[in-house]
């Protein structure tokens, strides 16, 4: 069964890559996507990731909609996917009226995350794609998604959640050789400037790496794991 699923996924990867290759993309796309931080405040990622403030001690934990400081501390380092999703929902005018931790709890209840002795799992892509439809969003998973495919998606009015090394924010919290580990939302690009724009749920306010963080194509590819999720409103759903 796993082999069959992998064959189907690879067929989707190839079909999408061909669509992207043979359809022109705009020279630039810049979407003004509302920013949602995965931590309690825009200042909190830097304080938490530099160990100046433990998540459980963040006095603003309620901003996320978490039910307790302990629950916030459990979610804080895991909600990059939920923050990226909530940004996309707000952009597509499908705001569910939920805060990020509340959205995460709903995702957990629908199998998007799992819990074991070590805590919460990473976001599971396939359950995610089924779950997010309830909010009016179609999510298509590509385990191989090249830069051309990302540009193609944005040219068609879509957004992309992509897997990157967390160090893309400019502060090292992971090995430079780590593939993925963090999810960000791609909001735009500029071919002439050779840049990609991202909304990074755990970017630092001080270094302006949160909303519309512009990175060079080379820097992006150095951190990019080559996989992601293309998001669109349900009414835009199509084979590509």
PDB file of C-alpha atoms in Angstrom:
ATOM      1  CA  UNK A   1       0.000   0.000   0.000  1.00  0.00           C
ATOM      2  CA  UNK A   2       2.833   2.386   0.836  1.00  0.00           C
ATOM      3  CA  UNK A   3       4.504   1.624  -2.498  1.00  0.00           C
ATOM      4  CA  UNK A   4       1.254   2.341  -4.351  1.00  0.00           C
ATOM      5  CA  UNK A   5       0.835   5.634  -2.473  1.00  0.00           C
ATOM      6  CA  UNK A   6       4.368   6.640  -3.343  1.00  0.00           C
ATOM      7  CA  UNK A   7       3.737   5.896  -7.026  1.00  0.00           C
ATOM      8  CA  UNK A   8       0.585   8.029  -6.972  1.00  0.00           C
ATOM      9  CA  UNK A   9       2.420  10.846  -5.208  1.00  0.00           C
ATOM     10  CA  UNK A  10       5.272  10.736  -7.694  1.00  0.00           C
ATOM     11  CA  UNK A  11       2.788  10.895 -10.561  1.00  0.00           C
ATOM     12  CA  UNK A  12       1.306  14.027  -8.983  1.00  0.00           C
ATOM     13  CA  UNK A  13       4.763  15.527  -8.596  1.00  0.00           C
ATOM     14  CA  UNK A  14       5.588  14.920 -12.255  1.00  0.00           C
ATOM     15  CA  UNK A  15       2.221  16.156 -13.544  1.00  0.00           C
ATOM     16  CA  UNK A  16       2.515  19.366 -11.569  1.00  0.00           C
ATOM     17  CA  UNK A  17       6.137  19.930 -12.615  1.00  0.00           C
ATOM     18  CA  UNK A  18       5.111  19.577 -16.282  1.00  0.00           C
ATOM     19  CA  UNK A  19       2.272  22.079 -15.829  1.00  0.00           C
ATOM     20  CA  UNK A  20       4.681  24.536 -14.248  1.00  0.00           C
ATOM     21  CA  UNK A  21       7.252  24.022 -16.976  1.00  0.00           C
ATOM     22  CA  UNK A  22       4.918  24.587 -19.911  1.00  0.00           C
ATOM     23  CA  UNK A  23       2.871  27.459 -18.480  1.00  0.00           C
ATOM     24  CA  UNK A  24       4.325  30.919 -18.164  1.00  0.00           C
ATOM     25  CA  UNK A  25       4.663  32.585 -14.778  1.00  0.00           C
ATOM     26  CA  UNK A  26       4.411  36.277 -13.987  1.00  0.00           C
ATOM     27  CA  UNK A  27       7.679  38.157 -13.625  1.00  0.00           C
ATOM     28  CA  UNK A  28       6.775  39.038 -10.061  1.00  0.00           C
ATOM     29  CA  UNK A  29       4.040  38.419  -7.509  1.00  0.00           C
ATOM     30  CA  UNK A  30       3.763  40.244  -4.193  1.00  0.00           C
ATOM     31  CA  UNK A  31       0.816  39.287  -2.006  1.00  0.00           C
ATOM     32  CA  UNK A  32      -0.029  41.243   1.123  1.00  0.00           C
ATOM     33  CA  UNK A  33      -0.731  38.273   3.378  1.00  0.00           C
ATOM     34  CA  UNK A  34      -1.696  39.000   7.012  1.00  0.00           C
ATOM     35  CA  UNK A  35       1.009  37.840   9.416  1.00  0.00           C
ATOM     36  CA  UNK A  36       0.370  35.326  12.210  1.00  0.00           C
ATOM     37  CA  UNK A  37       3.138  34.485  14.668  1.00  0.00           C
ATOM     38  CA  UNK A  38       3.333  30.977  16.097  1.00  0.00           C
ATOM     39  CA  UNK A  39       4.408  32.414  19.452  1.00  0.00           C
ATOM     40  CA  UNK A  40       2.464  34.685  21.796  1.00  0.00           C
ATOM     41  CA  UNK A  41       3.713  38.029  20.427  1.00  0.00           C
ATOM     42  CA  UNK A  42       6.002  39.128  17.572  1.00  0.00           C
ATOM     43  CA  UNK A  43       8.780  39.589  20.135  1.00  0.00           C
ATOM     44  CA  UNK A  44       8.328  36.111  21.607  1.00  0.00           C
ATOM     45  CA  UNK A  45      10.129  34.012  18.931  1.00  0.00           C
ATOM     46  CA  UNK A  46      13.457  35.752  19.514  1.00  0.00           C
ATOM     47  CA  UNK A  47      13.067  35.670  23.296  1.00  0.00           C
ATOM     48  CA  UNK A  48      12.116  31.982  23.267  1.00  0.00           C
ATOM     49  CA  UNK A  49      14.595  30.749  20.661  1.00  0.00           C
ATOM     50  CA  UNK A  50      17.521  32.581  22.243  1.00  0.00           C
ATOM     51  CA  UNK A  51      16.517  31.148  25.643  1.00  0.00           C
ATOM     52  CA  UNK A  52      15.821  34.559  27.184  1.00  0.00           C
ATOM     53  CA  UNK A  53      12.258  33.540  28.034  1.00  0.00           C
ATOM     54  CA  UNK A  54      10.829  30.063  28.464  1.00  0.00           C
ATOM     55  CA  UNK A  55       7.578  29.621  26.582  1.00  0.00           C
ATOM     56  CA  UNK A  56       5.771  28.539  29.731  1.00  0.00           C
ATOM     57  CA  UNK A  57       6.733  31.837  31.360  1.00  0.00           C
ATOM     58  CA  UNK A  58       5.499  34.034  28.504  1.00  0.00           C
ATOM     59  CA  UNK A  59       2.960  36.405  30.111  1.00  0.00           C
ATOM     60  CA  UNK A  60       1.140  36.838  26.801  1.00  0.00           C
ATOM     61  CA  UNK A  61       0.369  33.149  26.209  1.00  0.00           C
ATOM     62  CA  UNK A  62      -3.384  33.810  26.067  1.00  0.00           C
ATOM     63  CA  UNK A  63      -2.925  35.753  22.810  1.00  0.00           C
ATOM     64  CA  UNK A  64      -2.647  32.425  20.970  1.00  0.00           C
ATOM     65  CA  UNK A  65      -5.938  31.098  22.288  1.00  0.00           C
ATOM     66  CA  UNK A  66      -4.199  28.357  24.269  1.00  0.00           C
ATOM     67  CA  UNK A  67      -6.107  27.030  27.263  1.00  0.00           C
ATOM     68  CA  UNK A  68      -3.198  27.330  29.709  1.00  0.00           C
ATOM     69  CA  UNK A  69       0.481  28.363  29.887  1.00  0.00           C
ATOM     70  CA  UNK A  70       1.388  24.656  29.847  1.00  0.00           C
ATOM     71  CA  UNK A  71      -0.651  24.052  26.703  1.00  0.00           C
ATOM     72  CA  UNK A  72       0.888  27.090  25.040  1.00  0.00           C
ATOM     73  CA  UNK A  73       4.388  25.844  25.883  1.00  0.00           C
ATOM     74  CA  UNK A  74       3.519  22.485  24.335  1.00  0.00           C
ATOM     75  CA  UNK A  75       2.313  24.077  21.100  1.00  0.00           C
ATOM     76  CA  UNK A  76       4.628  27.064  20.715  1.00  0.00           C
ATOM     77  CA  UNK A  77       7.470  25.324  18.894  1.00  0.00           C
ATOM     78  CA  UNK A  78       5.141  23.188  16.755  1.00  0.00           C
ATOM     79  CA  UNK A  79       2.594  25.661  15.364  1.00  0.00           C
ATOM     80  CA  UNK A  80       4.495  26.853  12.277  1.00  0.00           C
ATOM     81  CA  UNK A  81       2.118  24.915  10.040  1.00  0.00           C
ATOM     82  CA  UNK A  82      -0.949  26.224  11.827  1.00  0.00           C
ATOM     83  CA  UNK A  83       0.329  29.809  11.700  1.00  0.00           C
ATOM     84  CA  UNK A  84       1.013  29.455   7.973  1.00  0.00           C
ATOM     85  CA  UNK A  85      -2.465  27.995   7.502  1.00  0.00           C
ATOM     86  CA  UNK A  86      -4.152  30.797   9.427  1.00  0.00           C
ATOM     87  CA  UNK A  87      -2.285  33.382   7.334  1.00  0.00           C
ATOM     88  CA  UNK A  88      -3.554  31.703   4.166  1.00  0.00           C
ATOM     89  CA  UNK A  89      -7.094  31.513   5.527  1.00  0.00           C
ATOM     90  CA  UNK A  90      -7.056  35.218   6.302  1.00  0.00           C
ATOM     91  CA  UNK A  91      -5.665  36.010   2.850  1.00  0.00           C
ATOM     92  CA  UNK A  92      -8.291  33.953   1.057  1.00  0.00           C
ATOM     93  CA  UNK A  93     -10.989  35.619   3.221  1.00  0.00           C
ATOM     94  CA  UNK A  94     -11.848  32.363   4.919  1.00  0.00           C
ATOM     95  CA  UNK A  95     -10.807  33.479   8.396  1.00  0.00           C
ATOM     96  CA  UNK A  96     -12.274  30.871  10.758  1.00  0.00           C
ATOM     97  CA  UNK A  97     -12.411  33.327  13.664  1.00  0.00           C
ATOM     98  CA  UNK A  98      -9.978  31.154  15.599  1.00  0.00           C
ATOM     99  CA  UNK A  99      -6.635  31.956  17.152  1.00  0.00           C
ATOM    100  CA  UNK A 100      -3.636  29.877  16.196  1.00  0.00           C
ATOM    101  CA  UNK A 101      -3.629  27.506  19.188  1.00  0.00           C
ATOM    102  CA  UNK A 102      -7.364  26.947  18.793  1.00  0.00           C
ATOM    103  CA  UNK A 103      -6.807  26.038  15.148  1.00  0.00           C
ATOM    104  CA  UNK A 104      -4.036  23.688  16.257  1.00  0.00           C
ATOM    105  CA  UNK A 105      -6.326  21.976  18.756  1.00  0.00           C
ATOM    106  CA  UNK A 106      -8.901  21.395  16.016  1.00  0.00           C
ATOM    107  CA  UNK A 107      -6.176  19.966  13.781  1.00  0.00           C
ATOM    108  CA  UNK A 108      -5.056  17.651  16.583  1.00  0.00           C
ATOM    109  CA  UNK A 109      -8.616  16.397  17.006  1.00  0.00           C
ATOM    110  CA  UNK A 110      -8.668  15.497  13.292  1.00  0.00           C
ATOM    111  CA  UNK A 111      -5.403  13.572  13.206  1.00  0.00           C
ATOM    112  CA  UNK A 112      -3.181  16.296  11.765  1.00  0.00           C
ATOM    113  CA  UNK A 113      -0.933  15.844  14.807  1.00  0.00           C
ATOM    114  CA  UNK A 114      -0.342  12.874  17.082  1.00  0.00           C
ATOM    115  CA  UNK A 115       0.676  12.718  20.698  1.00  0.00           C
ATOM    116  CA  UNK A 116       3.091  10.263  22.260  1.00  0.00           C
ATOM    117  CA  UNK A 117       5.415  10.106  25.262  1.00  0.00           C
ATOM    118  CA  UNK A 118       7.684  12.784  23.791  1.00  0.00           C
ATOM    119  CA  UNK A 119       4.853  15.220  23.071  1.00  0.00           C
ATOM    120  CA  UNK A 120       3.257  16.419  19.836  1.00  0.00           C
ATOM    121  CA  UNK A 121       4.329  15.147  16.430  1.00  0.00           C
ATOM    122  CA  UNK A 122       5.156  17.266  13.407  1.00  0.00           C
ATOM    123  CA  UNK A 123       2.240  18.201  11.170  1.00  0.00           C
ATOM    124  CA  UNK A 124       1.071  15.241   9.068  1.00  0.00           C
ATOM    125  CA  UNK A 125       0.531  16.359   5.490  1.00  0.00           C
ATOM    126  CA  UNK A 126      -2.126  13.906   4.307  1.00  0.00           C
ATOM    127  CA  UNK A 127      -4.509  14.302   7.249  1.00  0.00           C
ATOM    128  CA  UNK A 128      -3.875  18.041   6.942  1.00  0.00           C
ATOM    129  CA  UNK A 129      -5.054  18.142   3.322  1.00  0.00           C
ATOM    130  CA  UNK A 130      -8.346  16.473   4.300  1.00  0.00           C
ATOM    131  CA  UNK A 131      -8.850  18.567   7.444  1.00  0.00           C
ATOM    132  CA  UNK A 132      -8.230  22.009   5.941  1.00  0.00           C
ATOM    133  CA  UNK A 133     -11.019  21.578   3.384  1.00  0.00           C
ATOM    134  CA  UNK A 134     -13.524  22.295   6.165  1.00  0.00           C
ATOM    135  CA  UNK A 135     -12.176  25.859   6.128  1.00  0.00           C
ATOM    136  CA  UNK A 136     -12.671  26.313   2.388  1.00  0.00           C
ATOM    137  CA  UNK A 137      -9.084  25.583   1.395  1.00  0.00           C
ATOM    138  CA  UNK A 138      -7.730  22.970  -0.997  1.00  0.00           C
ATOM    139  CA  UNK A 139      -4.258  21.703  -0.088  1.00  0.00           C
ATOM    140  CA  UNK A 140      -2.214  19.748  -2.617  1.00  0.00           C
ATOM    141  CA  UNK A 141       0.889  17.977  -1.391  1.00  0.00           C
ATOM    142  CA  UNK A 142       4.052  17.772  -3.473  1.00  0.00           C
ATOM    143  CA  UNK A 143       6.972  15.794  -2.093  1.00  0.00           C
ATOM    144  CA  UNK A 144       9.056  17.240  -4.902  1.00  0.00           C
ATOM    145  CA  UNK A 145       8.247  20.886  -5.535  1.00  0.00           C
ATOM    146  CA  UNK A 146      10.798  22.952  -7.422  1.00  0.00           C
ATOM    147  CA  UNK A 147      11.127  26.712  -7.590  1.00  0.00           C
ATOM    148  CA  UNK A 148       9.340  26.837 -10.925  1.00  0.00           C
ATOM    149  CA  UNK A 149       6.406  25.030  -9.324  1.00  0.00           C
ATOM    150  CA  UNK A 150       6.242  27.566  -6.496  1.00  0.00           C
ATOM    151  CA  UNK A 151       6.250  30.474  -8.950  1.00  0.00           C
ATOM    152  CA  UNK A 152       3.572  28.764 -11.031  1.00  0.00           C
ATOM    153  CA  UNK A 153       1.357  28.425  -7.956  1.00  0.00           C
ATOM    154  CA  UNK A 154       1.703  32.074  -6.969  1.00  0.00           C
ATOM    155  CA  UNK A 155       1.091  33.209 -10.558  1.00  0.00           C
ATOM    156  CA  UNK A 156      -2.263  31.429 -10.378  1.00  0.00           C
ATOM    157  CA  UNK A 157      -3.351  33.209  -7.199  1.00  0.00           C
ATOM    158  CA  UNK A 158      -2.278  30.475  -4.811  1.00  0.00           C
ATOM    159  CA  UNK A 159       0.080  30.306  -1.856  1.00  0.00           C
ATOM    160  CA  UNK A 160       2.593  27.667  -0.808  1.00  0.00           C
ATOM    161  CA  UNK A 161       3.572  26.294   2.578  1.00  0.00           C
ATOM    162  CA  UNK A 162       7.098  24.948   2.198  1.00  0.00           C
ATOM    163  CA  UNK A 163       9.497  23.007   4.376  1.00  0.00           C
ATOM    164  CA  UNK A 164      12.750  24.781   5.168  1.00  0.00           C
ATOM    165  CA  UNK A 165      15.667  24.619   7.559  1.00  0.00           C
ATOM    166  CA  UNK A 166      14.721  26.855  10.543  1.00  0.00           C
ATOM    167  CA  UNK A 167      17.975  28.796  10.092  1.00  0.00           C
ATOM    168  CA  UNK A 168      16.366  30.672   7.190  1.00  0.00           C
ATOM    169  CA  UNK A 169      15.442  33.319   9.770  1.00  0.00           C
ATOM    170  CA  UNK A 170      19.150  34.199  10.039  1.00  0.00           C
ATOM    171  CA  UNK A 171      19.656  32.700  13.487  1.00  0.00           C
ATOM    172  CA  UNK A 172      20.938  29.153  13.832  1.00  0.00           C
ATOM    173  CA  UNK A 173      18.832  26.757  15.897  1.00  0.00           C
ATOM    174  CA  UNK A 174      19.466  23.665  13.750  1.00  0.00           C
ATOM    175  CA  UNK A 175      22.289  21.933  11.923  1.00  0.00           C
ATOM    176  CA  UNK A 176      23.051  23.571   8.586  1.00  0.00           C
ATOM    177  CA  UNK A 177      22.662  20.146   6.955  1.00  0.00           C
ATOM    178  CA  UNK A 178      19.167  19.554   8.334  1.00  0.00           C
ATOM    179  CA  UNK A 179      16.529  19.076   5.649  1.00  0.00           C
ATOM    180  CA  UNK A 180      13.318  20.842   6.598  1.00  0.00           C
ATOM    181  CA  UNK A 181      12.034  21.021  10.144  1.00  0.00           C
ATOM    182  CA  UNK A 182      10.133  24.291   9.819  1.00  0.00           C
ATOM    183  CA  UNK A 183       7.209  25.510   7.703  1.00  0.00           C
ATOM    184  CA  UNK A 184       6.894  28.981   6.190  1.00  0.00           C
ATOM    185  CA  UNK A 185       4.407  30.564   3.809  1.00  0.00           C
ATOM    186  CA  UNK A 186       5.699  31.749   0.437  1.00  0.00           C
ATOM    187  CA  UNK A 187       3.872  34.984  -0.411  1.00  0.00           C
ATOM    188  CA  UNK A 188       5.728  36.337  -3.447  1.00  0.00           C
ATOM    189  CA  UNK A 189       8.758  36.437  -5.690  1.00  0.00           C
ATOM    190  CA  UNK A 190      10.584  38.739  -8.083  1.00  0.00           C
ATOM    191  CA  UNK A 191      12.407  37.229 -11.054  1.00  0.00           C
ATOM    192  CA  UNK A 192      14.391  40.381 -11.858  1.00  0.00           C
ATOM    193  CA  UNK A 193      15.676  40.703  -8.303  1.00  0.00           C
ATOM    194  CA  UNK A 194      15.998  36.934  -7.908  1.00  0.00           C
ATOM    195  CA  UNK A 195      14.181  36.955  -4.583  1.00  0.00           C
ATOM    196  CA  UNK A 196      11.479  34.981  -2.760  1.00  0.00           C
ATOM    197  CA  UNK A 197       9.216  36.537  -0.111  1.00  0.00           C
ATOM    198  CA  UNK A 198       8.073  34.522   2.884  1.00  0.00           C
ATOM    199  CA  UNK A 199       5.986  35.016   5.984  1.00  0.00           C
ATOM    200  CA  UNK A 200       7.964  33.187   8.665  1.00  0.00           C
ATOM    201  CA  UNK A 201       5.861  32.237  11.742  1.00  0.00           C
ATOM    202  CA  UNK A 202       8.971  32.233  13.949  1.00  0.00           C
ATOM    203  CA  UNK A 203      10.953  35.012  12.332  1.00  0.00           C
ATOM    204  CA  UNK A 204      12.522  37.664  14.540  1.00  0.00           C
ATOM    205  CA  UNK A 205      10.960  41.103  14.833  1.00  0.00           C
ATOM    206  CA  UNK A 206      14.368  42.720  15.394  1.00  0.00           C
ATOM    207  CA  UNK A 207      15.797  41.431  12.108  1.00  0.00           C
ATOM    208  CA  UNK A 208      12.577  41.925  10.120  1.00  0.00           C
ATOM    209  CA  UNK A 209      12.367  38.244   9.188  1.00  0.00           C
ATOM    210  CA  UNK A 210       8.658  37.811   9.938  1.00  0.00           C
ATOM    211  CA  UNK A 211       6.279  39.348   7.367  1.00  0.00           C
ATOM    212  CA  UNK A 212       7.449  39.708   3.733  1.00  0.00           C
ATOM    213  CA  UNK A 213      10.941  38.501   4.534  1.00  0.00           C
ATOM    214  CA  UNK A 214      12.770  38.772   1.207  1.00  0.00           C
ATOM    215  CA  UNK A 215      15.508  36.204   0.674  1.00  0.00           C
ATOM    216  CA  UNK A 216      17.666  35.626  -2.375  1.00  0.00           C
ATOM    217  CA  UNK A 217      16.870  32.600  -4.499  1.00  0.00           C
ATOM    218  CA  UNK A 218      20.252  31.142  -3.597  1.00  0.00           C
ATOM    219  CA  UNK A 219      19.634  31.563   0.129  1.00  0.00           C
ATOM    220  CA  UNK A 220      16.142  30.124  -0.185  1.00  0.00           C
ATOM    221  CA  UNK A 221      17.377  27.041  -2.043  1.00  0.00           C
ATOM    222  CA  UNK A 222      20.143  26.542   0.515  1.00  0.00           C
ATOM    223  CA  UNK A 223      17.442  26.170   3.185  1.00  0.00           C
ATOM    224  CA  UNK A 224      14.625  24.614   1.149  1.00  0.00           C
ATOM    225  CA  UNK A 225      13.827  20.909   1.605  1.00  0.00           C
ATOM    226  CA  UNK A 226      12.188  20.649  -1.824  1.00  0.00           C
ATOM    227  CA  UNK A 227       8.667  19.805  -0.662  1.00  0.00           C
ATOM    228  CA  UNK A 228       5.532  21.719   0.171  1.00  0.00           C
ATOM    229  CA  UNK A 229       1.785  22.232   0.039  1.00  0.00           C
ATOM    230  CA  UNK A 230       0.041  24.413  -2.545  1.00  0.00           C
ATOM    231  CA  UNK A 231      -3.023  26.155  -1.112  1.00  0.00           C
ATOM    232  CA  UNK A 232      -5.992  27.597  -2.962  1.00  0.00           C
ATOM    233  CA  UNK A 233      -9.635  28.439  -2.209  1.00  0.00           C
ATOM    234  CA  UNK A 234     -11.851  25.437  -2.879  1.00  0.00           C
ATOM    235  CA  UNK A 235     -13.505  27.146  -5.837  1.00  0.00           C
ATOM    236  CA  UNK A 236     -10.121  27.332  -7.593  1.00  0.00           C
ATOM    237  CA  UNK A 237      -9.504  23.584  -7.331  1.00  0.00           C
ATOM    238  CA  UNK A 238      -8.258  21.926 -10.520  1.00  0.00           C
ATOM    239  CA  UNK A 239      -6.006  19.078 -11.617  1.00  0.00           C
ATOM    240  CA  UNK A 240      -2.956  21.326 -11.549  1.00  0.00           C
TER     241      UNK A 240
END
